[in-house]
Short mmCIF file of C-alpha atoms in Angstrom, two decimals:
data_model
loop_
_atom_site.label_atom_id
_atom_site.label_comp_id
_atom_site.label_asym_id
_atom_site.label_seq_id
_atom_site.Cartn_x
_atom_site.Cartn_y
_atom_site.Cartn_z
CA MET A 1 2.21 94.67 192.65
CA THR A 2 2.33 91.11 194.01
CA LEU A 3 0.58 90.15 197.21
CA PRO A 4 1.31 87.01 199.10
CA SER A 5 -1.17 84.21 199.52
CA GLY A 6 -1.22 80.66 200.90
CA PRO A 7 -2.20 78.83 204.08
CA GLY A 8 -2.01 81.02 207.18
CA ILE A 9 -1.66 84.22 205.21
CA ARG A 10 -4.18 87.08 205.13
CA VAL A 11 -3.87 90.52 203.51
CA ASP A 12 -6.19 93.25 204.46
CA THR A 13 -5.87 95.93 201.86
CA HIS A 14 -7.78 98.23 199.58
CA VAL A 15 -4.97 99.03 197.14
CA HIS A 16 -4.49 97.31 193.78
CA ALA A 17 -2.37 97.86 190.72
CA GLY A 18 -3.07 101.36 189.48
CA TYR A 19 -4.26 102.67 192.79
CA LYS A 20 -3.10 106.16 193.63
CA VAL A 21 -1.93 106.62 197.22
CA SER A 22 -3.39 109.81 198.48
CA PRO A 23 -1.19 112.28 200.46
CA TYR A 24 -4.24 113.43 202.42
CA TYR A 25 -4.61 110.52 204.78
CA ASP A 26 -2.76 107.99 206.92
CA SER A 27 0.01 106.25 205.06
CA LEU A 28 -1.25 102.65 205.76
CA ILE A 29 -1.74 100.85 202.49
CA GLY A 30 -2.38 97.37 203.86
CA LYS A 31 -1.82 94.85 206.64
CA LEU A 32 -0.07 91.56 206.31
CA ILE A 33 -1.30 88.90 208.78
CA VAL A 34 0.02 85.44 209.30
CA HIS A 35 -1.09 82.61 211.63
CA ALA A 36 0.68 79.38 212.50
CA PRO A 37 0.75 76.87 215.32
CA SER A 38 3.81 78.40 217.05
CA ARG A 39 5.68 81.71 217.14
CA ALA A 40 8.68 80.32 215.29
CA GLU A 41 6.51 78.89 212.56
CA ALA A 42 4.58 82.19 212.28
CA ILE A 43 7.99 84.05 211.84
CA THR A 44 8.88 81.62 209.06
CA VAL A 45 5.63 82.16 207.35
CA MET A 46 5.83 85.99 207.66
CA ARG A 47 9.38 85.94 206.26
CA ALA A 48 8.11 84.03 203.15
CA ALA A 49 5.05 86.29 202.85
CA LEU A 50 7.25 89.42 203.04
CA ALA A 51 9.63 88.00 200.41
CA GLU A 52 6.66 87.33 198.15
CA THR A 53 5.28 90.87 198.47
CA GLU A 54 6.29 93.33 195.74
CA ILE A 55 5.04 96.86 195.66
CA GLU A 56 6.43 99.13 193.01
CA GLY A 57 5.91 102.79 192.09
CA ILE A 58 5.95 103.92 195.82
CA SER A 59 8.49 103.63 198.64
CA THR A 60 7.20 101.49 201.49
CA ASN A 61 8.50 100.14 204.77
CA LEU A 62 8.71 96.61 203.35
CA PRO A 63 12.57 96.57 203.58
CA LEU A 64 12.36 97.48 207.26
CA LEU A 65 9.75 94.85 207.98
CA CYS A 66 11.96 92.13 206.16
CA MET A 67 15.00 93.24 208.30
CA LEU A 68 12.95 92.99 211.57
CA PHE A 69 11.80 89.57 210.88
CA ASP A 70 15.45 88.53 210.23
CA ASP A 71 16.60 90.13 213.53
CA GLU A 72 17.66 87.57 216.14
CA GLY A 73 16.46 89.75 219.03
CA PHE A 74 12.97 90.10 217.62
CA ALA A 75 12.89 86.36 216.80
CA ALA A 76 13.85 85.52 220.39
CA GLY A 77 10.81 87.42 221.68
CA GLY A 78 10.41 89.62 224.71
CA THR A 79 11.58 92.88 223.11
CA ASP A 80 10.61 96.04 224.79
CA ILE A 81 8.94 99.16 223.50
CA HIS A 82 12.28 100.93 223.00
CA TYR A 83 13.80 98.07 221.01
CA LEU A 84 12.92 99.21 217.54
CA GLU A 85 14.07 102.86 217.98
CA LYS A 86 17.35 101.72 219.43
CA TRP A 87 17.74 99.22 216.66
CA LEU A 88 17.08 101.94 214.05
CA LYS A 89 19.63 104.20 215.71
CA GLN A 90 22.29 101.46 215.77
CA ARG A 91 21.73 100.79 212.06
CA SER A 92 22.00 104.46 211.04
CA ALA A 93 25.23 104.78 213.05
CA SER A 94 27.02 101.76 211.53
CA MET B 1 -42.62 116.51 220.40
CA THR B 2 -41.36 113.21 221.75
CA ASP B 3 -37.84 112.78 222.81
CA ILE B 4 -36.08 110.61 220.25
CA ARG B 5 -32.98 110.28 222.42
CA LYS B 6 -32.60 106.62 223.36
CA THR B 7 -30.66 105.05 226.19
CA SER B 8 -28.47 102.05 225.37
CA ALA B 9 -31.11 99.73 226.82
CA GLU B 10 -34.01 100.98 224.62
CA ARG B 11 -32.09 102.11 221.60
CA LYS B 12 -33.24 100.98 218.26
CA SER B 13 -31.24 97.83 217.49
CA GLY B 14 -32.79 96.32 214.40
CA PHE B 15 -31.16 97.55 211.18
CA ASP B 16 -30.52 96.21 207.73
CA THR B 17 -28.35 99.02 206.29
CA VAL B 18 -24.95 100.17 207.54
CA LEU B 19 -23.24 103.37 206.52
CA ILE B 20 -19.45 102.98 206.67
CA ALA B 21 -17.93 106.26 207.76
CA ASN B 22 -14.32 105.50 206.90
CA ARG B 23 -11.90 104.67 204.02
CA GLY B 24 -9.11 102.38 202.99
CA GLU B 25 -8.49 98.92 204.23
CA ILE B 26 -10.91 99.17 207.20
CA ALA B 27 -13.76 100.45 205.09
CA LEU B 28 -13.45 97.37 202.94
CA ARG B 29 -13.04 95.09 206.03
CA ILE B 30 -16.30 96.41 207.45
CA LEU B 31 -17.95 96.17 204.07
CA ARG B 32 -17.10 92.48 203.90
CA ALA B 33 -18.38 91.78 207.47
CA CYS B 34 -21.69 93.55 206.53
CA LYS B 35 -22.09 91.56 203.44
CA ASP B 36 -21.36 88.26 205.36
CA LEU B 37 -24.16 89.21 207.75
CA GLY B 38 -26.59 89.98 204.91
CA LEU B 39 -26.65 93.76 205.50
CA LYS B 40 -26.84 96.40 202.85
CA THR B 41 -23.90 98.82 202.76
CA ILE B 42 -23.45 102.55 202.13
CA MET B 43 -19.93 103.77 201.57
CA VAL B 44 -19.15 107.59 201.96
CA CYS B 45 -15.95 109.02 200.53
CA SER B 46 -14.07 112.28 199.86
CA GLN B 47 -13.38 113.57 196.38
CA ALA B 48 -9.81 112.14 196.64
CA ASP B 49 -11.22 108.61 197.18
CA ARG B 50 -13.95 108.80 194.53
CA GLN B 51 -11.99 106.55 192.16
CA ALA B 52 -11.17 103.97 194.87
CA SER B 53 -12.54 100.67 193.51
CA TYR B 54 -13.87 99.44 196.87
CA GLY B 55 -16.66 102.07 196.70
CA ALA B 56 -18.19 100.11 193.77
CA LEU B 57 -18.54 97.10 196.10
CA ALA B 58 -21.09 98.88 198.35
CA ASP B 59 -24.74 98.93 197.51
CA THR B 60 -24.62 102.82 197.55
CA SER B 61 -21.63 105.14 197.55
CA LEU B 62 -21.76 108.73 198.11
CA CYS B 63 -19.13 111.58 197.94
CA ILE B 64 -19.49 113.81 200.97
CA GLY B 65 -16.79 116.43 200.55
CA PRO B 66 -13.41 117.50 199.46
CA ALA B 67 -10.14 115.60 200.08
CA SER B 68 -9.31 117.33 203.32
CA ALA B 69 -10.51 114.92 206.11
CA GLY B 70 -11.93 117.80 208.11
CA LYS B 71 -14.35 118.57 205.29
CA SER B 72 -15.29 114.89 204.56
CA TYR B 73 -14.53 112.03 206.92
CA LEU B 74 -14.33 114.12 210.00
CA ASN B 75 -17.38 116.30 209.05
CA LYS B 76 -20.12 115.04 211.35
CA ASP B 77 -22.94 116.92 209.56
CA ALA B 78 -21.93 115.62 206.16
CA VAL B 79 -21.85 112.03 207.34
CA LEU B 80 -25.13 112.41 209.13
CA LEU B 81 -26.77 113.96 206.16
CA ALA B 82 -25.54 111.07 203.98
CA ALA B 83 -26.91 108.60 206.49
CA ARG B 84 -30.35 110.28 206.49
CA LEU B 85 -30.45 110.68 202.73
CA THR B 86 -29.67 106.99 202.14
CA GLY B 87 -31.86 105.58 204.83
CA ALA B 88 -29.10 104.00 206.84
CA GLY B 89 -30.13 102.22 210.04
CA ALA B 90 -26.55 102.24 211.63
CA VAL B 91 -23.21 103.95 211.20
CA HIS B 92 -19.87 102.12 211.57
CA PRO B 93 -17.06 104.64 212.23
CA GLY B 94 -14.14 102.16 211.83
CA TYR B 95 -11.01 103.44 213.61
CA GLY B 96 -9.55 107.00 213.64
CA PHE B 97 -11.73 109.77 212.18
CA LEU B 98 -15.05 109.92 214.11
CA SER B 99 -14.71 106.54 215.90
CA GLU B 100 -13.91 108.06 219.31
CA ASN B 101 -15.95 111.20 219.01
CA ALA B 102 -18.61 111.32 221.76
CA ALA B 103 -20.59 114.11 220.14
CA PHE B 104 -20.87 112.04 216.90
CA SER B 105 -22.00 108.85 218.75
CA GLU B 106 -24.70 110.94 220.42
CA ALA B 107 -25.78 112.67 217.18
CA VAL B 108 -26.11 109.38 215.30
CA GLU B 109 -28.33 108.00 218.09
CA GLU B 110 -30.38 111.20 218.41
CA ALA B 111 -31.16 110.90 214.74
CA GLY B 112 -32.69 107.45 215.45
CA MET B 113 -29.83 105.38 214.06
CA VAL B 114 -27.53 102.94 215.79
CA PHE B 115 -23.90 103.98 216.38
CA ILE B 116 -21.73 100.73 216.10
CA GLY B 117 -19.60 101.55 219.05
CA PRO B 118 -19.95 102.61 222.66
CA THR B 119 -22.25 105.27 224.07
CA ALA B 120 -21.13 108.90 224.07
CA GLN B 121 -20.75 108.67 227.83
CA SER B 122 -18.28 105.74 227.62
CA ILE B 123 -16.26 107.49 224.82
CA ALA B 124 -15.99 110.64 226.83
CA ASN B 125 -15.05 108.88 230.05
CA MET B 126 -12.40 106.71 228.52
CA GLY B 127 -11.09 109.55 226.34
CA ASP B 128 -10.26 111.46 229.51
CA LYS B 129 -7.29 109.45 230.72
CA ILE B 130 -7.67 110.78 234.26
CA ALA B 131 -11.33 109.73 234.51
CA ALA B 132 -10.50 106.38 232.79
CA LYS B 133 -7.85 105.69 235.35
CA SER B 134 -10.22 106.37 238.24
CA ALA B 135 -12.79 103.99 236.74
CA MET B 136 -10.25 101.24 236.28
CA ILE B 137 -8.99 101.56 239.90
CA ALA B 138 -12.61 101.29 240.97
CA ALA B 139 -13.07 98.06 238.95
CA GLY B 140 -9.86 96.57 240.31
CA VAL B 141 -7.82 96.88 237.13
CA PRO B 142 -4.09 97.18 237.98
CA CYS B 143 -2.91 100.75 236.93
CA VAL B 144 0.33 102.50 236.28
CA PRO B 145 1.85 104.01 239.48
CA GLY B 146 1.19 107.76 239.76
CA PRO B 147 -1.53 109.99 240.97
CA ASP B 148 -5.02 109.55 239.28
CA SER B 149 -5.54 113.27 239.19
CA GLU B 150 -4.21 116.14 237.02
CA LEU B 151 -0.80 117.59 237.67
CA PRO B 152 -0.37 120.99 239.38
CA ASP B 153 0.90 123.94 237.37
CA ASP B 154 4.01 124.87 239.36
CA HIS B 155 7.15 123.05 238.43
CA ALA B 156 8.26 122.38 242.06
CA SER B 157 5.09 120.45 242.76
CA VAL B 158 5.40 118.54 239.58
CA GLU B 159 8.97 117.63 240.49
CA ALA B 160 7.90 116.46 243.90
CA ILE B 161 5.28 114.18 242.46
CA ALA B 162 7.68 112.76 239.88
CA SER B 163 10.22 112.03 242.53
CA LYS B 164 7.64 110.25 244.61
CA VAL B 165 6.56 108.14 241.60
CA GLY B 166 10.21 107.50 240.79
CA TYR B 167 12.11 108.21 237.60
CA PRO B 168 11.86 107.49 234.81
CA VAL B 169 8.42 108.95 234.40
CA ILE B 170 6.04 109.49 231.49
CA VAL B 171 3.96 112.66 231.21
CA LYS B 172 0.81 112.34 229.07
CA ALA B 173 -1.83 114.81 227.91
CA ALA B 174 -5.17 113.83 229.52
CA GLY B 175 -6.99 114.10 226.21
CA GLY B 176 -4.34 112.48 224.07
CA GLY B 177 -4.48 109.14 222.53
CA GLY B 178 -1.86 106.56 221.87
CA GLY B 179 1.75 107.60 222.09
CA VAL B 180 1.60 110.90 220.29
CA ALA B 181 0.96 113.18 223.29
CA CYS B 182 3.39 111.67 225.79
CA ALA B 183 6.90 112.49 226.79
CA TRP B 184 9.36 110.18 228.61
CA PHE B 185 11.78 111.77 231.23
CA PRO B 186 14.53 109.44 232.61
CA THR B 187 15.91 111.96 235.10
CA PRO B 188 14.79 115.13 237.03
CA ALA B 189 17.10 117.23 234.83
CA SER B 190 15.42 115.97 231.64
CA CYS B 191 12.05 116.85 233.08
CA MET B 192 12.94 120.45 234.06
CA ASN B 193 10.38 122.81 232.70
CA ARG B 194 9.36 120.45 229.89
CA SER B 195 6.58 118.63 231.51
CA ARG B 196 4.02 120.53 229.40
CA SER B 197 5.50 119.45 226.16
CA PRO B 198 2.94 116.56 225.62
CA VAL B 199 0.07 119.01 225.87
CA LYS B 200 1.81 121.34 223.37
CA ARG B 201 2.41 118.47 221.01
CA LEU B 202 -1.38 117.59 221.14
CA GLY B 203 -2.05 121.07 219.84
CA ARG B 204 -5.31 121.46 221.69
CA PRO B 205 -4.29 123.63 224.76
CA SER B 206 -7.82 124.73 225.45
CA GLU B 207 -9.21 121.19 226.22
CA SER B 208 -5.94 119.45 227.44
CA GLN B 209 -4.31 121.50 230.17
CA ARG B 210 -4.10 118.45 232.26
CA PHE B 211 -1.77 115.59 232.30
CA THR B 212 -1.21 112.40 234.13
CA TRP B 213 1.93 110.60 235.14
CA LYS B 214 3.10 107.17 234.85
CA SER B 215 6.42 105.61 235.39
CA SER B 216 8.29 102.82 233.75
CA SER B 217 11.86 101.56 233.55
CA SER B 218 13.72 101.63 230.32
CA THR B 219 16.39 99.23 231.50
CA ARG B 220 14.06 96.35 232.25
CA ALA B 221 12.00 94.72 229.49
CA ILE B 222 8.63 96.31 229.04
CA SER B 223 6.30 95.07 226.41
CA LYS B 224 3.11 96.81 225.72
CA SER B 225 0.45 94.18 226.04
CA ARG B 226 -3.18 94.60 225.23
CA TYR B 227 -6.46 92.92 225.81
CA SER B 228 -9.19 93.15 223.20
CA ALA B 229 -12.32 92.85 225.20
CA THR B 230 -15.65 92.74 223.61
CA CYS B 231 -18.43 93.24 226.03
CA MET B 232 -22.22 93.47 226.13
CA GLU B 233 -24.96 92.63 228.51
CA THR B 234 -23.43 90.06 230.80
CA ARG B 235 -21.25 88.34 228.30
CA SER B 236 -17.85 89.41 227.31
CA GLY B 237 -14.60 88.17 226.08
CA SER B 238 -10.96 89.12 225.87
CA ALA B 239 -7.75 87.99 224.28
CA THR B 240 -4.17 89.34 224.39
CA SER B 241 -1.68 90.60 221.95
CA ASP B 242 1.68 92.42 222.07
CA CYS B 243 2.57 95.61 220.20
CA SER B 244 6.03 96.36 221.54
CA MET B 245 7.54 96.98 218.13
CA GLN B 246 6.99 100.75 217.87
CA ARG B 247 8.56 103.60 216.05
CA ARG B 248 7.82 107.15 217.13
CA HIS B 249 5.30 105.65 219.60
CA GLN B 250 3.35 104.12 216.68
CA LYS B 251 3.07 100.39 216.18
CA VAL B 252 4.85 98.63 213.28
CA ILE B 253 4.37 94.97 214.11
CA GLU B 254 1.81 93.38 216.40
CA GLU B 255 1.51 89.86 217.61
CA ALA B 256 -0.73 87.58 219.53
CA PRO B 257 -0.49 86.09 222.07
CA ALA B 258 2.11 88.36 223.84
CA PRO B 259 5.41 86.34 223.94
CA GLY B 260 6.78 85.37 227.30
CA ILE B 261 3.70 86.19 229.32
CA ALA B 262 2.18 83.08 230.95
CA PRO B 263 -1.58 82.54 230.56
CA ASP B 264 -1.99 82.25 234.38
CA ILE B 265 -0.83 85.84 234.80
CA ILE B 266 -3.18 87.04 232.04
CA GLY B 267 -6.30 85.29 233.43
CA PRO B 268 -6.99 87.53 236.40
CA VAL B 269 -6.25 90.73 234.39
CA ALA B 270 -8.72 89.55 231.68
CA GLN B 271 -11.33 88.93 234.24
CA ALA B 272 -10.75 92.40 235.74
CA CYS B 273 -11.18 93.98 232.23
CA VAL B 274 -14.46 92.15 231.79
CA LYS B 275 -15.61 93.42 235.17
CA ALA B 276 -14.57 96.93 234.32
CA CYS B 277 -16.63 96.71 231.02
CA LEU B 278 -19.70 95.69 232.97
CA GLN B 279 -19.13 98.31 235.66
CA ILE B 280 -18.87 101.21 233.26
CA GLY B 281 -21.70 99.91 231.15
CA TYR B 282 -19.59 99.41 228.12
CA ARG B 283 -21.00 98.03 224.95
CA GLY B 284 -19.32 96.72 221.80
CA VAL B 285 -15.68 96.33 221.13
CA GLY B 286 -12.94 98.02 223.19
CA THR B 287 -9.29 97.50 224.00
CA PHE B 288 -7.42 97.87 227.27
CA GLU B 289 -3.79 98.83 226.85
CA PHE B 290 -1.28 97.90 229.52
CA LEU B 291 2.40 98.19 230.14
CA TYR B 292 3.93 94.90 231.30
CA GLU B 293 6.95 94.75 233.47
CA ASP B 294 8.34 91.99 235.68
CA GLY B 295 5.14 90.10 235.85
CA GLY B 296 2.90 93.07 236.49
CA PHE B 297 0.31 94.72 234.32
CA TYR B 298 -0.26 98.48 234.36
CA PHE B 299 -3.35 99.97 232.71
CA ILE B 300 -2.54 102.93 230.41
CA GLU B 301 -5.76 103.56 228.49
CA MET B 302 -8.78 102.13 226.92
CA ASN B 303 -9.53 102.47 223.23
CA THR B 304 -13.20 102.59 222.65
CA ARG B 305 -13.12 101.44 219.02
CA LEU B 306 -12.08 98.66 216.70
CA GLN B 307 -8.18 98.35 216.72
CA VAL B 308 -6.08 98.58 213.58
CA GLU B 309 -4.47 95.28 214.69
CA HIS B 310 -7.76 93.44 215.42
CA PRO B 311 -6.83 90.73 212.94
CA VAL B 312 -4.10 89.23 215.20
CA THR B 313 -6.74 88.65 217.90
CA GLU B 314 -9.17 87.25 215.24
CA MET B 315 -6.60 84.73 214.06
CA THR B 316 -5.79 83.37 217.53
CA SER B 317 -9.31 83.51 219.04
CA GLY B 318 -11.19 82.34 215.89
CA ILE B 319 -13.75 85.19 216.50
CA ASP B 320 -14.68 87.58 213.67
CA ILE B 321 -14.40 90.72 215.76
CA VAL B 322 -16.05 93.02 213.21
CA GLN B 323 -19.05 90.75 212.79
CA ALA B 324 -19.30 90.42 216.62
CA GLN B 325 -19.30 94.23 216.90
CA ILE B 326 -22.01 94.62 214.36
CA LYS B 327 -24.10 91.85 215.97
CA ALA B 328 -23.66 93.48 219.37
CA ALA B 329 -25.09 96.70 217.98
CA GLN B 330 -28.00 94.69 216.62
CA GLY B 331 -28.70 93.50 220.05
CA ILE B 332 -27.67 89.92 219.33
CA PRO B 333 -25.89 88.39 222.33
CA LEU B 334 -22.28 87.35 221.97
CA ASP B 335 -22.20 83.52 221.67
CA VAL B 336 -19.10 83.10 223.80
CA ASP B 337 -18.13 84.09 227.22
CA GLN B 338 -14.67 84.62 228.69
CA ASN B 339 -14.21 80.91 229.52
CA ASP B 340 -14.86 79.83 226.02
CA ILE B 341 -12.14 81.93 224.56
CA LYS B 342 -9.09 79.92 223.74
CA GLU B 343 -6.03 81.23 222.10
CA ASN B 344 -4.83 79.02 219.30
CA GLY B 345 -1.49 79.28 217.65
CA HIS B 346 0.49 82.54 217.02
CA SER B 347 -0.26 85.49 214.76
CA PHE B 348 1.78 88.50 213.56
CA GLU B 349 0.59 91.59 211.63
CA CYS B 350 2.81 93.92 209.64
CA ARG B 351 1.58 97.32 208.81
CA ILE B 352 2.68 98.17 205.32
CA ASN B 353 3.05 101.96 205.06
CA ALA B 354 3.85 104.22 202.15
CA GLU B 355 7.00 105.93 203.37
CA ASP B 356 6.53 109.19 201.66
CA PRO B 357 3.06 109.47 200.06
CA ARG B 358 3.82 113.03 199.03
CA ARG B 359 6.31 112.01 196.66
CA SER B 360 4.60 108.87 195.53
CA SER B 361 3.26 108.18 192.19
CA ARG B 362 0.62 105.83 191.01
CA LEU B 363 1.19 102.11 191.53
CA PRO B 364 2.09 100.52 188.19
CA ALA B 365 -1.05 99.40 186.28
CA ARG B 366 0.49 96.10 185.35
CA LEU B 367 1.79 93.41 187.55
CA ARG B 368 5.39 92.57 187.05
CA ARG B 369 6.77 89.18 187.44
#
């Protein structure tokens, strides 16, 4: 497991190499947080942070998060609460 | 015998030991905040979490029950017993589990300890979405169109109300939190005889036979915007974030500030939130959730706990929200007021979830390059 680090990057997590994810609770294993002067810069920092993150042994939503941060509509901002579900539907149809 | 029940004004506020009634990343986050404030920590866990390494970071850790949350993290008696046995002065519930349980807040304070969160009264009022909406209207907070009372039982009356509000409409169980117990109906036909589905989904028919309406358009951009408002005594603060990226009504990515919403639109709403906190006698951290559409904010609900996504607000406001929450419970006044809060830069949070924990195996013991 590799977690990102560097200026403007914060990881809130309790997991570590060897940690067993319990099926009894919420599936959240960590939160990746970035901070930068502007939205565009924060997107760049997040893309790099996501690319640096490696979690093996379990399946996670990291691929989905990477794709979302590469999505032009999301990068442009102002997406509505239906955007992600529509986006997922389109992807599964194509 | 003297009554040990304390009102919020006279409750015991000095404490040096905090019991953390949660697990995972938030338990560790709270533990760090306590350590930074020089407080001793007690971590409770289930049998499934006994081996979790973060337990060892606490001054004391205690297993309080089996893996099933109902028998451990949600077991009020077990948590209270652990708190008494270890001499805790305060209990931090984190988010989820017992964090919005009015009876638990009351039981902690009746036992002479501090509940790091709002009073039982506040939790109960805001947990009832109908009572919450009435309180917000009274405080001048802009609310979602629709009646601020429960829906009638017969379908014809329900249809009449929906038509008056204007389709599309959303039906929500009065006792339901977040997006789990709501249903969206774009047309009258889609709504036909299905308006009870959110209550069924909540699975607590005995306590949730009421629902409230709200309408929103799917064709225009709606972003769900929120204010994180911490409030106590006469000082309070709020900041914004956006959590539009949702899947199955659950958030995936959050950001602060909300993109495309001008600060001058936000200002008056922030002040209304602060006023609402004061009017309802709210203490500690809370979050107002709004729908945003065409320049207008519409209150949906108030979460009377720390949010999962509190870090985005921390990054842009520069305020350690967990520490502020603990200090508020200690009776230490917040050192900022609304005018001092400046949002700086931009922050994103990604929630990393295990996609199918039932099939998961242990994370590899060794890091791979």
